[in-house]
CSV table of C-alpha atoms in Angstrom, one decimal:
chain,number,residue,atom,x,y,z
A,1,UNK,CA,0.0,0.0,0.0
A,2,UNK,CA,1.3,3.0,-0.9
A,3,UNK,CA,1.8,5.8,1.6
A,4,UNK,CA,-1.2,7.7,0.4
A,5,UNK,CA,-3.4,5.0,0.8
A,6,UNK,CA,-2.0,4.5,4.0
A,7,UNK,CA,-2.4,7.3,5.7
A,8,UNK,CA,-5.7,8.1,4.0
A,9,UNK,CA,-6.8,4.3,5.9
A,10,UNK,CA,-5.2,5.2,9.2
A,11,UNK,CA,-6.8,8.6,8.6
A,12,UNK,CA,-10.1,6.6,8.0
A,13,UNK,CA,-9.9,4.3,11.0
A,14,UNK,CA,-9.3,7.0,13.6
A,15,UNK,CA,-12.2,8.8,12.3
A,16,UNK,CA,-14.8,5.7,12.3
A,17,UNK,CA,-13.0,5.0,16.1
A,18,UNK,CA,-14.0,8.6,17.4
A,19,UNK,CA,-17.4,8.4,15.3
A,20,UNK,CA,-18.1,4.9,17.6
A,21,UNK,CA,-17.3,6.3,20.8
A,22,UNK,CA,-18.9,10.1,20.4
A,23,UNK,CA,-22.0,7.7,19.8
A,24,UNK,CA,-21.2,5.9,22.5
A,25,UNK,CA,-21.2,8.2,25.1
A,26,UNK,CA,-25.1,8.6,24.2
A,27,UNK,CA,-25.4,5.0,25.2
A,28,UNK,CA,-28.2,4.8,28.6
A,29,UNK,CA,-25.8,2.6,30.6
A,30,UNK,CA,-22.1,2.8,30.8
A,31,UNK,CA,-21.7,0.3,33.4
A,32,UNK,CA,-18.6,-1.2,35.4
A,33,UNK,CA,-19.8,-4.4,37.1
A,34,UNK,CA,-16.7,-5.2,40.0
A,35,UNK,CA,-16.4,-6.5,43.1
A,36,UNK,CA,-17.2,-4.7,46.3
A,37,UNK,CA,-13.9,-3.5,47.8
A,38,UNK,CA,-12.9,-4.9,51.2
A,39,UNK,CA,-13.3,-2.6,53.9
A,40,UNK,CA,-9.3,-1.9,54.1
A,41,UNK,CA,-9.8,-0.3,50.7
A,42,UNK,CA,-12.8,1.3,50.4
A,43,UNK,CA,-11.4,5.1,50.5
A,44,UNK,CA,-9.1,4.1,47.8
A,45,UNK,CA,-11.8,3.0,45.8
A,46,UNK,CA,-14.2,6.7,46.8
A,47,UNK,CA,-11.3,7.9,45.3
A,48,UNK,CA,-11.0,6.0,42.0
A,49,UNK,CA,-14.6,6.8,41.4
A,50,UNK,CA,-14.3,10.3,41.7
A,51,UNK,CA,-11.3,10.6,40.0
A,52,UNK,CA,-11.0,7.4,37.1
A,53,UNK,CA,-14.5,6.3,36.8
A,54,UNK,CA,-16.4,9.6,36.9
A,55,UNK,CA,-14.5,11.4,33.9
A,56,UNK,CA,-15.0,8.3,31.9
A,57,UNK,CA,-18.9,9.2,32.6
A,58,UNK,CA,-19.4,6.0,33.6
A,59,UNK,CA,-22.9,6.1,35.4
A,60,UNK,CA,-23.8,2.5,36.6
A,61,UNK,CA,-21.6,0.2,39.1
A,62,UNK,CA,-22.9,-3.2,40.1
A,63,UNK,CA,-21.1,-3.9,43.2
A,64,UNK,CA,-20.3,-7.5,44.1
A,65,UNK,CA,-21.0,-8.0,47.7
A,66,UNK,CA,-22.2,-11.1,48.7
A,67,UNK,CA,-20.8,-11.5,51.9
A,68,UNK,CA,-18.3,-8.2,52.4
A,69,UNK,CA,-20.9,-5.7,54.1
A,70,UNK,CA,-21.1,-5.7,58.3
A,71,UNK,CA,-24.4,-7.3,57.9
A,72,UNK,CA,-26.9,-6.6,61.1
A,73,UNK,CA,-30.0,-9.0,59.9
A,74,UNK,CA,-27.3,-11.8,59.6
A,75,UNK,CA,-24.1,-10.8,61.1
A,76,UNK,CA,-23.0,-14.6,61.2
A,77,UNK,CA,-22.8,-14.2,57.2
A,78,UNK,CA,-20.5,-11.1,57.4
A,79,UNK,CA,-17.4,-11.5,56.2
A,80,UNK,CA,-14.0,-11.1,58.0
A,81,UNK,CA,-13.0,-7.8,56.6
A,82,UNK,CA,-16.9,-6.4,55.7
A,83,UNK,CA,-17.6,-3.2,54.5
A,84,UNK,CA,-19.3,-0.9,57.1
A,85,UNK,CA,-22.4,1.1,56.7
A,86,UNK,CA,-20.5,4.3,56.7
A,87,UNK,CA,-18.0,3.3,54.2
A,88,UNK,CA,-20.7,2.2,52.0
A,89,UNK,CA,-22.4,6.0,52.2
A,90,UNK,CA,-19.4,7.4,51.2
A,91,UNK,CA,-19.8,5.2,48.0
A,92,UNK,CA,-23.0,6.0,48.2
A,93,UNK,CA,-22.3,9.7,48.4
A,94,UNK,CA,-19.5,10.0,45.5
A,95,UNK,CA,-21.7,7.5,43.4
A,96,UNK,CA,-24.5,10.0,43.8
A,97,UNK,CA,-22.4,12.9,43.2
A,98,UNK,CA,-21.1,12.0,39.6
A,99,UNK,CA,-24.6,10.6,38.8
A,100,UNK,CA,-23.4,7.0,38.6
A,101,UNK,CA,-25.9,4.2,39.4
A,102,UNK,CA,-25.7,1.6,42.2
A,103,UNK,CA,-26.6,-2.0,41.9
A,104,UNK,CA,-25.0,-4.6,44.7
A,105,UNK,CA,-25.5,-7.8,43.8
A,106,UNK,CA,-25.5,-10.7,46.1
A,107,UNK,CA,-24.9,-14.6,43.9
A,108,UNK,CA,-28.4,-16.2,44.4
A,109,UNK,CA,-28.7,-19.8,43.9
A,110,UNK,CA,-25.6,-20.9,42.2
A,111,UNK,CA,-22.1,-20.1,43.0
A,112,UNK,CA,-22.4,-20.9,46.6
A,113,UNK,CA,-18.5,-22.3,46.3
A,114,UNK,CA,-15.5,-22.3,44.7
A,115,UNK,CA,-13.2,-25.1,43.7
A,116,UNK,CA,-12.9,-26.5,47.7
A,117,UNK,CA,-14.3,-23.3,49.3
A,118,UNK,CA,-17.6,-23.4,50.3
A,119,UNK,CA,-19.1,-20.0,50.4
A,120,UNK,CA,-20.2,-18.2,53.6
A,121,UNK,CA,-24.2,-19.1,53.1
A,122,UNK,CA,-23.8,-23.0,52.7
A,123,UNK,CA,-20.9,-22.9,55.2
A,124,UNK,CA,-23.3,-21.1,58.2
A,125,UNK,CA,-26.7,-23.0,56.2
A,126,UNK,CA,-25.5,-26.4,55.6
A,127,UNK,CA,-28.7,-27.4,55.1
A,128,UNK,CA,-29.8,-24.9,51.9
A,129,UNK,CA,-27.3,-27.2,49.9
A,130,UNK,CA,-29.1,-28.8,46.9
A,131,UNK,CA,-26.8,-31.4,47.3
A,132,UNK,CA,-25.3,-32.7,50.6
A,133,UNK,CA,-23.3,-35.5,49.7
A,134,UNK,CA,-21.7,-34.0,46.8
A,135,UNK,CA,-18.3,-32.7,48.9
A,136,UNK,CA,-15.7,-30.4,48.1
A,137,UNK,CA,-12.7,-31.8,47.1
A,138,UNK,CA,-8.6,-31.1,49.1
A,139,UNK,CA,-7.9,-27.8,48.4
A,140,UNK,CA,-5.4,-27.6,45.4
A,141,UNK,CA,-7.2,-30.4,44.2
A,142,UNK,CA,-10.1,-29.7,42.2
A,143,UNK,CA,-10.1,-30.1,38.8
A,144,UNK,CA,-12.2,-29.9,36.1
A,145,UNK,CA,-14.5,-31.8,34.2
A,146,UNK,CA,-14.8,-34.4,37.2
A,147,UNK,CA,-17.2,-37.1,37.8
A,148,UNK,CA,-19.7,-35.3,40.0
A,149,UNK,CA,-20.2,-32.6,37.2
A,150,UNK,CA,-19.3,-29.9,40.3
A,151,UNK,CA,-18.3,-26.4,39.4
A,152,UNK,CA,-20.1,-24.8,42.0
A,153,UNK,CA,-22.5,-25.7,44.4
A,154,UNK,CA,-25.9,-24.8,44.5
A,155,UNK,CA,-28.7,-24.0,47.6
A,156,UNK,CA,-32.0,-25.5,47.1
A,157,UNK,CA,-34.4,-23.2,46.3
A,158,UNK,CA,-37.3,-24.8,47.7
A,159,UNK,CA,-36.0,-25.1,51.4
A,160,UNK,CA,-38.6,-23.7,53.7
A,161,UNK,CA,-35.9,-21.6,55.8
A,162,UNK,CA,-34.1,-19.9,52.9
A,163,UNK,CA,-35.9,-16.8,51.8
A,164,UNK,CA,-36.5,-15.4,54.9
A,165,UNK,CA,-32.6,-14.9,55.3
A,166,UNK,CA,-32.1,-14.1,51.5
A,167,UNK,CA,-34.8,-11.8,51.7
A,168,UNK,CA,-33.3,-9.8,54.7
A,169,UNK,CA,-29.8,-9.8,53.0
A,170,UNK,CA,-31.6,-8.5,49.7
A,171,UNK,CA,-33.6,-5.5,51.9
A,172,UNK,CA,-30.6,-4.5,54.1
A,173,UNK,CA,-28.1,-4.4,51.6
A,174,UNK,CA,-30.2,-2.3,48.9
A,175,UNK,CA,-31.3,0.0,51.9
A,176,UNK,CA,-27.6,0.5,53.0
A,177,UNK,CA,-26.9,1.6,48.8
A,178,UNK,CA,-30.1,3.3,48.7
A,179,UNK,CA,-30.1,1.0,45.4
A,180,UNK,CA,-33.2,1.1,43.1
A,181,UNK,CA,-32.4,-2.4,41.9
A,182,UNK,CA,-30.3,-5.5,42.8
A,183,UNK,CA,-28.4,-7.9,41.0
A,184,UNK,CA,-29.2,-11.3,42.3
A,185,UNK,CA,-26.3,-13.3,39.3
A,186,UNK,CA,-28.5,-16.4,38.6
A,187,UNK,CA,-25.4,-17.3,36.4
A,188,UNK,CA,-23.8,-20.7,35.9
A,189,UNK,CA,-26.5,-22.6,37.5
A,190,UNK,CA,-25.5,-26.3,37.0
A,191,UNK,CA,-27.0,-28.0,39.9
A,192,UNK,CA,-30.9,-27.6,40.0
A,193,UNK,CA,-33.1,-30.0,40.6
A,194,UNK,CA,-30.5,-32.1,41.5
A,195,UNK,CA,-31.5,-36.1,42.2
A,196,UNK,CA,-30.4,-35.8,45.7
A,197,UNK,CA,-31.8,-33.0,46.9
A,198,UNK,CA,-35.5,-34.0,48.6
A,199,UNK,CA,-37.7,-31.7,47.4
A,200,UNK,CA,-36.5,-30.6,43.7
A,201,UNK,CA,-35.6,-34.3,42.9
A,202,UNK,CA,-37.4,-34.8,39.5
A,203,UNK,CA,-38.8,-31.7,39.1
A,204,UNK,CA,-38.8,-29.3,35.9
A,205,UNK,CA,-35.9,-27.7,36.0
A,206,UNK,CA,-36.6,-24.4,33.6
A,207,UNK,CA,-40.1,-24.3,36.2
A,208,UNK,CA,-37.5,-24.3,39.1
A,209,UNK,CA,-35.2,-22.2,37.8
A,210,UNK,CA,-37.8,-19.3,36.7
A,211,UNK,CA,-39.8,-19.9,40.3
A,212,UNK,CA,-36.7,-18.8,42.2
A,213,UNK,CA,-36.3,-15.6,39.8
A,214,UNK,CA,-40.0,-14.8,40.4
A,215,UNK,CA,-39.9,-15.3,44.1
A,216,UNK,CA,-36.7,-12.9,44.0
A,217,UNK,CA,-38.4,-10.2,41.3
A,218,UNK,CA,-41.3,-10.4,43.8
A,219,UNK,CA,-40.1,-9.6,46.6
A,220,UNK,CA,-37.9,-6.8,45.5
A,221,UNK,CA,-41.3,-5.4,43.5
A,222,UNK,CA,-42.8,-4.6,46.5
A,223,UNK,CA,-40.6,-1.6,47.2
A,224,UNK,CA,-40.1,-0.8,43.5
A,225,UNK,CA,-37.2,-2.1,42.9
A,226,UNK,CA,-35.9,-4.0,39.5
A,227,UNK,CA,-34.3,-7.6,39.5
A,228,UNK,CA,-31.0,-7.9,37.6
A,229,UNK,CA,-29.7,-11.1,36.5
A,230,UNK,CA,-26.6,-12.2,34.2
A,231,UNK,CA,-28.3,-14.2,31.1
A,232,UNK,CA,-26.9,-17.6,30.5
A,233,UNK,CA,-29.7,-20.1,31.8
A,234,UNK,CA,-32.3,-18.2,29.5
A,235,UNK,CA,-30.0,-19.5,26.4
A,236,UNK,CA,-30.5,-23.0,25.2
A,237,UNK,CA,-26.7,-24.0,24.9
A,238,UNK,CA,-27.7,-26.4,21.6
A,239,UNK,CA,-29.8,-24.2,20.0
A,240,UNK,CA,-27.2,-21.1,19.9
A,241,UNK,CA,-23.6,-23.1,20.0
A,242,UNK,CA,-22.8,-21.7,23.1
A,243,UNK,CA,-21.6,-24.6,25.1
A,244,UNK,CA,-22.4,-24.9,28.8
A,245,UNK,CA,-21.3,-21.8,30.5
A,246,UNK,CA,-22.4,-19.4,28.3
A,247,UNK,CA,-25.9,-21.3,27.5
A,248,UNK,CA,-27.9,-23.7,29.0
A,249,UNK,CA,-27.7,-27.4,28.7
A,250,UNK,CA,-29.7,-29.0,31.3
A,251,UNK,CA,-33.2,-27.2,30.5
A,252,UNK,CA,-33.1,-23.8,32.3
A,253,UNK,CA,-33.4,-21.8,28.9
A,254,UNK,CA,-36.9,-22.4,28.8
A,255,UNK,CA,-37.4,-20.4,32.0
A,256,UNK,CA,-37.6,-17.1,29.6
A,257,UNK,CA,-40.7,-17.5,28.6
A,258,UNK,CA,-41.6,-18.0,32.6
A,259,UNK,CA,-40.5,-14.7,34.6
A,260,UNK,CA,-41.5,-11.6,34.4
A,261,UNK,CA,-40.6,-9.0,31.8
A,262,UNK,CA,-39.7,-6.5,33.9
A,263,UNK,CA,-36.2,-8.3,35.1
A,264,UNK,CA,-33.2,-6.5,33.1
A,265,UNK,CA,-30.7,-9.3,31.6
A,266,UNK,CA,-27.0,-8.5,31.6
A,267,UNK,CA,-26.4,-10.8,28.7
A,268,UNK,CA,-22.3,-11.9,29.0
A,269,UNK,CA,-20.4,-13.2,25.8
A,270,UNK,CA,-16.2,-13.1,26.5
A,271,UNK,CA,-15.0,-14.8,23.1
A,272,UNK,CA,-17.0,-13.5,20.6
A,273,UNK,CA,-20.0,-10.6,20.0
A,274,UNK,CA,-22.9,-12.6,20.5
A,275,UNK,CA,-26.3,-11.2,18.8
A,276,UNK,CA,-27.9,-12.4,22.0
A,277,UNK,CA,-28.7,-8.8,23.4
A,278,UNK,CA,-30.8,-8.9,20.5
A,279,UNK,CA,-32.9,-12.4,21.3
A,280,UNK,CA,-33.3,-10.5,24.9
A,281,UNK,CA,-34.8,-7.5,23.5
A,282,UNK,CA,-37.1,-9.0,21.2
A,283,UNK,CA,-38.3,-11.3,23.9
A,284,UNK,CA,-39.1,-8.5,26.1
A,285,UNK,CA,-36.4,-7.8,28.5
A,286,UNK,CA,-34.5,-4.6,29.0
A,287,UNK,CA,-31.0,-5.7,28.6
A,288,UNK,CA,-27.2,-4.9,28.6
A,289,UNK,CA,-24.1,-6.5,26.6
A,290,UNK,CA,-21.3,-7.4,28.9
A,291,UNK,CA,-17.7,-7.7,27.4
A,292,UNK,CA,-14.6,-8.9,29.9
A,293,UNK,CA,-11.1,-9.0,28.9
A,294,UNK,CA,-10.9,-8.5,25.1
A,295,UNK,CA,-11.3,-4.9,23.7
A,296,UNK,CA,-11.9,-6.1,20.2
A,297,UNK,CA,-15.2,-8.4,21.3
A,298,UNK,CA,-15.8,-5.1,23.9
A,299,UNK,CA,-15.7,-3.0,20.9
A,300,UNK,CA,-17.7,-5.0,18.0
A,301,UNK,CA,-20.1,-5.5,21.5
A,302,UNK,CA,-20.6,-1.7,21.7
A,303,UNK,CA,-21.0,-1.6,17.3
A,304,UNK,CA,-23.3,-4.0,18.0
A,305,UNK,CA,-25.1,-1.4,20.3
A,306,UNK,CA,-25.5,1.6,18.3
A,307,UNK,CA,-26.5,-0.1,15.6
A,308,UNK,CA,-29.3,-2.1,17.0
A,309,UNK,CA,-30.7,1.8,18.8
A,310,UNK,CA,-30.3,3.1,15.7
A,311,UNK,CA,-32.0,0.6,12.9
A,312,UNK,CA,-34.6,-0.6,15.6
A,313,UNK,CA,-37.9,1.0,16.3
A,314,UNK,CA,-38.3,3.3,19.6
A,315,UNK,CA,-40.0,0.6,22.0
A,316,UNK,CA,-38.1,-2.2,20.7
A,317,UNK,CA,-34.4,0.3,20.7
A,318,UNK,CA,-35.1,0.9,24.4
A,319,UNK,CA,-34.7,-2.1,25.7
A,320,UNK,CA,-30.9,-2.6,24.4
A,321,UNK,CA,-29.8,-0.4,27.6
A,322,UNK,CA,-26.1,0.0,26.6
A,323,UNK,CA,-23.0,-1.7,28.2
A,324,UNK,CA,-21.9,-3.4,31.4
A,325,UNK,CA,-17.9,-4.4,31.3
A,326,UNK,CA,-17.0,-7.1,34.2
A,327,UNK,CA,-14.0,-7.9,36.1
A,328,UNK,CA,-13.5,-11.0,38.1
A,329,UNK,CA,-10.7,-10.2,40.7
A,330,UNK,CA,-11.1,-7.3,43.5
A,331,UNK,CA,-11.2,-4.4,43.5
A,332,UNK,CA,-7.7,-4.1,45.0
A,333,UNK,CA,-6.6,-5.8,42.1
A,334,UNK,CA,-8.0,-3.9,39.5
A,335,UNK,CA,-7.5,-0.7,40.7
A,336,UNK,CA,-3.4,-1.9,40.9
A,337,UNK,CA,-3.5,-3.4,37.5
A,338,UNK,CA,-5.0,0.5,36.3
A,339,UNK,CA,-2.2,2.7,38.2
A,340,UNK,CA,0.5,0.4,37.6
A,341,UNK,CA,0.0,-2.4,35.0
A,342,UNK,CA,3.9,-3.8,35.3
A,343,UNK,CA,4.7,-7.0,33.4
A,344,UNK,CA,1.3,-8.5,33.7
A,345,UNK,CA,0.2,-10.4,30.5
A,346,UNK,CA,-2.5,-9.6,27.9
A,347,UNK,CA,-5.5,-11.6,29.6
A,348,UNK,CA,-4.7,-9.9,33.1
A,349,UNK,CA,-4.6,-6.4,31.5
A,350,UNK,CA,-7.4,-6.9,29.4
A,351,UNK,CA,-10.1,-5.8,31.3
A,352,UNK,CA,-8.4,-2.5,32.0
A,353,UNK,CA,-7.9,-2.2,28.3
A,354,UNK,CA,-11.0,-2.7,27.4
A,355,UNK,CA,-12.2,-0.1,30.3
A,356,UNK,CA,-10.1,2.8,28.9
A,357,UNK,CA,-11.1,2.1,25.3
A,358,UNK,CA,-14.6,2.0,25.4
A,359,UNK,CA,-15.0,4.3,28.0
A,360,UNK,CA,-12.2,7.1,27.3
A,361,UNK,CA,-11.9,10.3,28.8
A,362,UNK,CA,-12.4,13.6,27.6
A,363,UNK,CA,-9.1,13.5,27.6
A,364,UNK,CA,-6.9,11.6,25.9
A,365,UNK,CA,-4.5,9.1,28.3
């Protein structure tokens, strides 16, 4: 290519690249979804929102906290180094400031371990597991596939004792973030109705699956808040080619014709720009597109975005949201990775990548 032609394609490409992400800005959601920090960091992370996330007009965080928040409903679910009520109003207060969104989400029915941890609800409820005599193996152990098909345990959601706690866990913590919603994950569900639990045994799993999300959605309508969920189960893993953890292959996708249509789907796709957000949309749901650690699939994601508000009509446009990016480590560690990336490699930096790409400052780094 002559040098002409190159510069008139480089030329070209920075143009259609600021084109993408003026439009982007317009997007309704510019969301971070990250774990809560511990409560050892939490001014740090006051700071980073005022000063990183806030120019980047980010306006939504979903805040992982299961289990780090000084809990008083449950305090024997607290974790060791929980966030207290007043560091949480100073997020609170510099969320509100910058007009950025919270949403703290609390894993609800799967994810209740990891590898050979069990986490804190299973560990203090023993008897919410969906199933008992699957155990956890040594730690440094696990190792996957294996023969009991474990990735994470489940609880059972038809235990007579559970909701009560979840439903205090759900109130207190959306009180403390004077939160308009909750994000309850739902993700990665792989044991339901599980042949040794007692009173799911047998049952219809999708019908299982879609009763816990409308005793959750339920609960949290009756003071006007939204349910938010990641979307995986609602996929049928065949249909779509998505395989098992991005889709569903034991029978939860058909749950999406069973809950409500006021639950917003944060629809997750890592390898590849899935046209999902669209199925989710045209099904109903409001929904967001949620990229992790590769900016090109966090770019076509957000192409896919603007185009589908733009060459859709007004109800149907509506419902794509905009953009949620995810990390999976703590806040600690992204916030490290940010100031000082080092010699990490390309899938550690990735997410931080794909943050300042997507969602640039005014101006430029």
């Amino acid at each position: 290519m002559t040098t002409p032609r190159l510069l008139l394609a480089l030329f070209a490409l920075v143009h259609f690249t600021a084109s993408l992400l003026s439009q982007a800005a317009e997007l309704p959601v510019r969301g971070l979804s990250i774990r809560a920090p511990d409560t050892n960091q939490a001014e740090r992370f006051v700071a980073f929102i005022e000063d990183e996330l806030a120019p980047r007009k980010i306006n939504l965080l979903v805040l992982r906290v299961d289990y780090r928040f000084d809990y008083q409903s449950h305090p024997e679910l607290a974790s060791e180094t929980p966030l207290t009520l007043p560091q949480v109003k100073k997020i609170v207060a510099v969320a509100r400031e910058n007009g950025i969104r919270l949403v703290p989400q609390i894993n609800l029915l799967g994810h209740q371990s990891w590898h050979s941890t069990l986490g804190r609800l299973l560990t203090v409820y023993p008897e919410f597991d969906e199933t008992p005599q699957i155990k956890l193996p040594e730690p440094g152990t696990y190792k996957w596939p294996n023969e009991d098909g474990l990735y994470c345990k489940s609880y059972c959601p038809q235990h007579p004792d559970l909701h009560e706690i979840v439903f205090a866990l759900i109130d207190e913590i959306t009180e403390a973030f004077e939160a308009d919603a909750f994000h309850a994950g739902l993700d990665e569900v792989f044991y339901i109705g599980h042949e040794q639990c007692p009173r799911c045994a047998g049952q219809d799993k999708a019908e299982l699956f879609a009763g816990e999300v409308r005793k959750l959605r339920d609960h949290l309508a009756k003071t006007g808040k939204e349910l938010w969920m990641w979307g995986d189960r609602l996929l049928d893993a065949e249909t779509t080619g998505l395989g098992m953890w991005e889709a569903s292959d034991n029978d939860t996708h058909r749950a999406v014709d069973l809950i409500p249509k006021d639950v917003v789907i944060c629809d997750w796709h890592y390898e590849r720009a899935e046209q999902t957000p669209a199925y989710f949309a045209l099904k109903g749901f409001d929904v967001l597109a949620c990229p992790w650690n590769k900016p090109e699939v966090a770019r076509a994601q957000l192409r896919q975005a603007i185009d589908f508000r733009r060459h859709s009509n007004p109800r149907l446009a509506d419902r794509h949201r905009g953009i949620l990016h995810t990390y999976w480590s703590s806040a600690e560690r992204f916030m490290d990775l940010y100031e000082s990336p080092g010699d990490a490699d390309e899938r550690t930096l990735g997410p931080i990548k794909v943050l300042r790409e997507i969602f640039p400052k005014a101006v430029a780094e």
